[in-house]
XYZ file of C-alpha atoms in Angstrom:
286
model
C 54.510 -19.328 -22.475
C 53.380 -15.716 -22.785
C 49.876 -15.235 -24.224
C 49.110 -12.145 -26.290
C 45.699 -11.040 -27.526
C 45.406 -7.934 -29.635
C 42.346 -8.142 -31.811
C 38.936 -6.770 -32.714
C 36.152 -9.295 -33.136
C 32.567 -8.445 -34.043
C 32.930 -4.919 -32.706
C 34.613 -5.947 -29.434
C 38.237 -5.072 -28.787
C 40.714 -7.148 -26.813
C 44.255 -6.062 -26.014
C 46.096 -7.859 -23.219
C 49.092 -9.973 -22.398
C 49.562 -12.753 -19.855
C 53.274 -13.200 -19.095
C 53.016 -16.900 -18.318
C 50.369 -19.555 -18.999
C 50.128 -23.283 -19.616
C 48.770 -24.276 -23.041
C 48.109 -27.431 -25.028
C 50.565 -27.064 -27.914
C 48.785 -29.755 -29.982
C 45.633 -27.638 -30.404
C 45.202 -26.146 -33.883
C 42.782 -23.509 -35.118
C 41.482 -25.556 -38.087
C 38.210 -23.777 -39.020
C 38.029 -21.671 -35.849
C 39.050 -18.042 -35.484
C 42.109 -17.594 -33.287
C 41.906 -14.444 -31.168
C 45.123 -14.927 -29.254
C 48.264 -16.980 -29.324
C 51.414 -18.013 -27.514
C 54.106 -18.366 -30.142
C 52.503 -20.512 -32.835
C 49.884 -22.022 -30.505
C 46.359 -20.551 -30.553
C 45.238 -19.474 -27.091
C 41.603 -18.495 -27.668
C 39.446 -20.054 -30.384
C 35.949 -19.090 -31.510
C 33.711 -21.339 -33.594
C 30.212 -20.527 -34.777
C 27.636 -23.140 -33.789
C 24.169 -22.436 -35.181
C 23.267 -18.925 -34.099
C 25.758 -19.004 -31.218
C 29.448 -19.468 -30.599
C 31.671 -22.028 -28.943
C 34.730 -20.499 -27.249
C 37.791 -22.504 -26.230
C 40.362 -21.115 -23.817
C 43.473 -23.134 -24.572
C 45.214 -22.062 -21.376
C 44.671 -21.977 -17.631
C 42.895 -18.819 -16.542
C 44.799 -18.181 -13.330
C 46.145 -15.169 -11.479
C 48.525 -15.631 -8.572
C 47.242 -12.497 -6.810
C 43.903 -10.691 -6.677
C 45.579 -7.443 -7.712
C 48.232 -6.608 -10.267
C 48.783 -6.864 -14.061
C 47.866 -10.569 -14.284
C 44.582 -10.067 -12.426
C 43.771 -7.015 -14.558
C 44.391 -9.040 -17.720
C 42.136 -11.858 -16.532
C 39.349 -9.371 -15.741
C 39.723 -7.751 -19.160
C 39.465 -11.149 -20.856
C 36.359 -12.126 -18.904
C 34.765 -8.749 -19.679
C 35.487 -9.314 -23.383
C 33.917 -12.788 -23.288
C 30.798 -11.553 -21.463
C 30.421 -8.686 -23.931
C 30.872 -11.064 -26.837
C 28.104 -13.308 -25.471
C 25.823 -10.353 -24.690
C 25.688 -11.357 -21.028
C 24.940 -8.519 -18.629
C 24.396 -8.444 -14.893
C 21.152 -6.909 -13.555
C 23.326 -4.695 -11.337
C 26.837 -3.344 -11.857
C 29.173 -3.460 -8.876
C 32.510 -1.659 -8.885
C 34.835 0.614 -6.960
C 33.663 4.259 -6.788
C 35.760 5.193 -9.853
C 34.541 2.204 -11.852
C 37.551 0.023 -11.124
C 37.710 -3.571 -9.975
C 36.901 -4.837 -6.477
C 39.478 -7.508 -5.663
C 38.517 -10.214 -3.176
C 34.819 -9.324 -3.541
C 32.078 -11.796 -4.421
C 28.529 -10.930 -5.451
C 25.353 -13.007 -5.667
C 22.073 -11.996 -7.297
C 18.669 -13.615 -6.847
C 15.572 -12.678 -8.839
C 12.003 -13.275 -7.673
C 9.388 -11.739 -9.936
C 10.365 -8.073 -10.304
C 12.404 -8.164 -7.099
C 16.190 -8.325 -7.041
C 18.065 -9.409 -3.949
C 21.819 -9.014 -4.235
C 24.585 -9.665 -1.777
C 28.211 -8.551 -1.667
C 30.915 -10.240 0.357
C 34.445 -8.996 0.869
C 36.786 -11.906 1.530
C 39.320 -11.473 4.275
C 42.951 -11.960 3.395
C 43.467 -13.914 6.629
C 41.402 -16.852 7.840
C 40.136 -15.193 11.018
C 40.281 -11.955 12.949
C 40.033 -10.874 16.568
C 40.202 -7.236 17.670
C 41.589 -8.380 21.033
C 44.706 -9.814 19.409
C 45.198 -6.981 16.940
C 44.355 -9.189 13.936
C 41.533 -7.278 12.266
C 39.695 -7.425 8.979
C 40.988 -4.123 7.638
C 39.204 -0.905 6.760
C 35.794 -0.907 5.146
C 35.890 -0.697 1.347
C 33.795 1.841 -0.606
C 31.567 0.353 -3.317
C 29.325 1.760 -6.025
C 26.299 -0.225 -7.214
C 24.493 0.873 -10.395
C 20.949 -0.323 -11.072
C 19.355 -0.557 -14.545
C 16.813 2.108 -13.539
C 15.637 3.840 -10.340
C 14.198 1.221 -7.995
C 13.110 1.211 -4.368
C 16.129 -0.149 -2.508
C 16.242 -1.596 1.000
C 19.550 -1.975 2.816
C 18.861 -5.200 4.683
C 21.872 -4.976 7.008
C 21.103 -1.382 8.010
C 17.329 -2.088 7.978
C 16.819 1.101 5.988
C 14.746 2.145 2.963
C 17.045 4.125 0.655
C 14.185 5.384 -1.518
C 13.876 5.152 -5.315
C 17.492 5.308 -6.493
C 19.533 4.250 -9.501
C 22.840 4.178 -7.638
C 23.965 2.960 -4.222
C 27.141 4.160 -2.535
C 28.042 1.903 0.363
C 30.952 0.298 2.186
C 31.782 -3.368 2.641
C 33.044 -4.904 5.835
C 35.735 -7.514 5.542
C 34.314 -10.986 6.031
C 30.741 -9.689 6.419
C 28.108 -9.804 3.675
C 25.854 -6.870 2.791
C 22.436 -7.526 1.262
C 20.047 -5.289 -0.659
C 16.536 -5.615 -2.061
C 15.447 -3.641 -5.140
C 11.778 -3.370 -6.160
C 9.845 -1.190 -8.639
C 7.578 -0.054 -5.766
C 7.875 0.802 -2.098
C 6.777 -2.032 0.167
C 3.434 -1.055 1.724
C 2.857 -1.511 5.456
C 1.297 -4.859 6.419
C -2.253 -5.199 7.617
C -3.665 -7.948 9.796
C -7.336 -8.852 10.311
C -8.685 -11.442 12.777
C -11.454 -13.939 12.210
C -12.735 -13.175 15.724
C -11.759 -10.843 18.559
C -13.429 -12.894 21.300
C -12.770 -16.574 20.565
C -14.564 -19.309 22.451
C -12.594 -21.939 24.360
C -10.722 -24.116 21.851
C -11.625 -21.880 18.906
C -8.645 -20.967 16.684
C -8.071 -17.356 15.675
C -7.196 -16.878 12.007
C -4.984 -13.877 11.280
C -5.263 -12.765 7.633
C -2.164 -10.836 6.572
C -2.028 -8.560 3.554
C 0.310 -6.181 1.763
C -1.178 -3.867 -0.876
C 1.329 -4.852 -3.574
C 0.566 -3.968 -7.224
C -1.864 -6.251 -9.032
C -0.062 -9.121 -10.740
C 3.070 -8.834 -8.594
C 4.850 -12.205 -8.715
C 7.542 -11.674 -6.111
C 7.005 -13.250 -2.731
C 7.460 -11.212 0.415
C 7.720 -12.591 3.928
C 6.549 -11.540 7.371
C 7.597 -12.539 10.876
C 4.590 -13.424 13.026
C 4.824 -13.265 16.797
C 2.128 -13.889 19.415
C 2.211 -12.156 22.816
C 0.149 -13.439 25.753
C -1.506 -11.224 28.424
C 1.614 -11.475 30.617
C 3.825 -10.079 27.842
C 5.515 -13.406 27.098
C 6.116 -14.550 23.520
C 5.536 -18.317 23.384
C 7.721 -20.253 20.988
C 4.713 -21.845 19.282
C 3.450 -18.372 18.321
C 6.532 -17.462 16.270
C 6.882 -18.243 12.591
C 7.723 -16.865 9.152
C 4.829 -16.611 6.696
C 5.473 -16.324 2.955
C 2.970 -14.070 1.206
C 1.775 -14.978 -2.273
C 0.430 -11.936 -4.098
C 0.779 -10.041 -0.855
C -1.573 -12.326 1.090
C -1.199 -15.052 3.696
C -2.774 -16.519 6.809
C -1.792 -18.008 10.126
C -3.931 -19.773 12.715
C -3.429 -19.268 16.426
C -5.041 -21.879 18.724
C -7.034 -20.875 21.786
C -6.358 -23.431 24.487
C -9.142 -24.390 26.897
C -6.878 -23.215 29.703
C -5.580 -20.114 27.864
C -4.672 -17.176 30.094
C -7.596 -14.716 30.197
C -6.930 -11.221 28.878
C -5.685 -9.522 25.737
C -3.585 -11.532 23.300
C -1.692 -9.821 20.507
C -0.314 -10.910 17.136
C 2.404 -8.739 15.632
C 3.285 -9.014 11.946
C 6.598 -7.563 10.707
C 7.520 -7.410 7.011
C 11.083 -8.720 6.904
C 12.585 -6.403 4.259
C 11.115 -3.041 5.289
C 10.674 -3.903 9.017
C 7.186 -2.329 8.990
C 4.780 -3.849 11.523
C 1.096 -4.187 12.288
C -0.688 -5.608 15.336
C -4.102 -7.021 16.148
C -5.628 -8.009 19.483
C -8.150 -10.576 20.659
C -9.491 -11.150 24.150
C -9.786 -14.475 25.920
C -12.541 -14.550 28.541
C -12.175 -16.067 31.966
C -14.315 -19.016 30.905
C -11.969 -20.103 28.113
């Protein structure tokens, strides 16, 4: 049956039509408010429960295609329901003119005052290969609006975009783009060593710090990499360290047969890609 909804409810307007939908014809409004119908059958029912609402969609919310009148109607209905519930996203993602982005999925993670959000444009085919001529299509322009100016890092481009309230970018087909938004610019890391001339078998403690604002709850991460005097980067000297309150530590062992010379530890903050390095020297007697 065709579903029509033309109503105003608690200051929110809804005007749409779905040409075909499956409903349960035995459902009745009873004490609920019917905001849409298909013939005599209510299609959308709202009941007050305490200080909230219970909403029943008495039809399948399906659209055969990602674009077209049916998809537009489904988006309008979902927007109405979100507005009715007072649910808002921390970031608004749309086409440059404010329109919909078909085949696009977004994910948002919050950690303290930090927002990490990802956008993924689904490919219309299962795979692509430039060598065979089956490609993912042109990149799609996107506009991202933030609730206020924040320091934004484009994680794919490894670029600090500055303090902005809007991001204009493009999405690759089948490839996710990720961004970090913070109320402050990430400061460069610092690394201090417990000793610069360790004795044989003595571990070297590298204390890592970022001068984040006092009380910052978000956790940042650094990539730690050790380089020996020959320029090699041993596997055991590579790890990710999570910083709590901008601070963390890592211990580097000094083997009794460690290669004499200058050893380095390089610390790279993973969002901003800023680095710091410290050096210790192993004597020939180690």
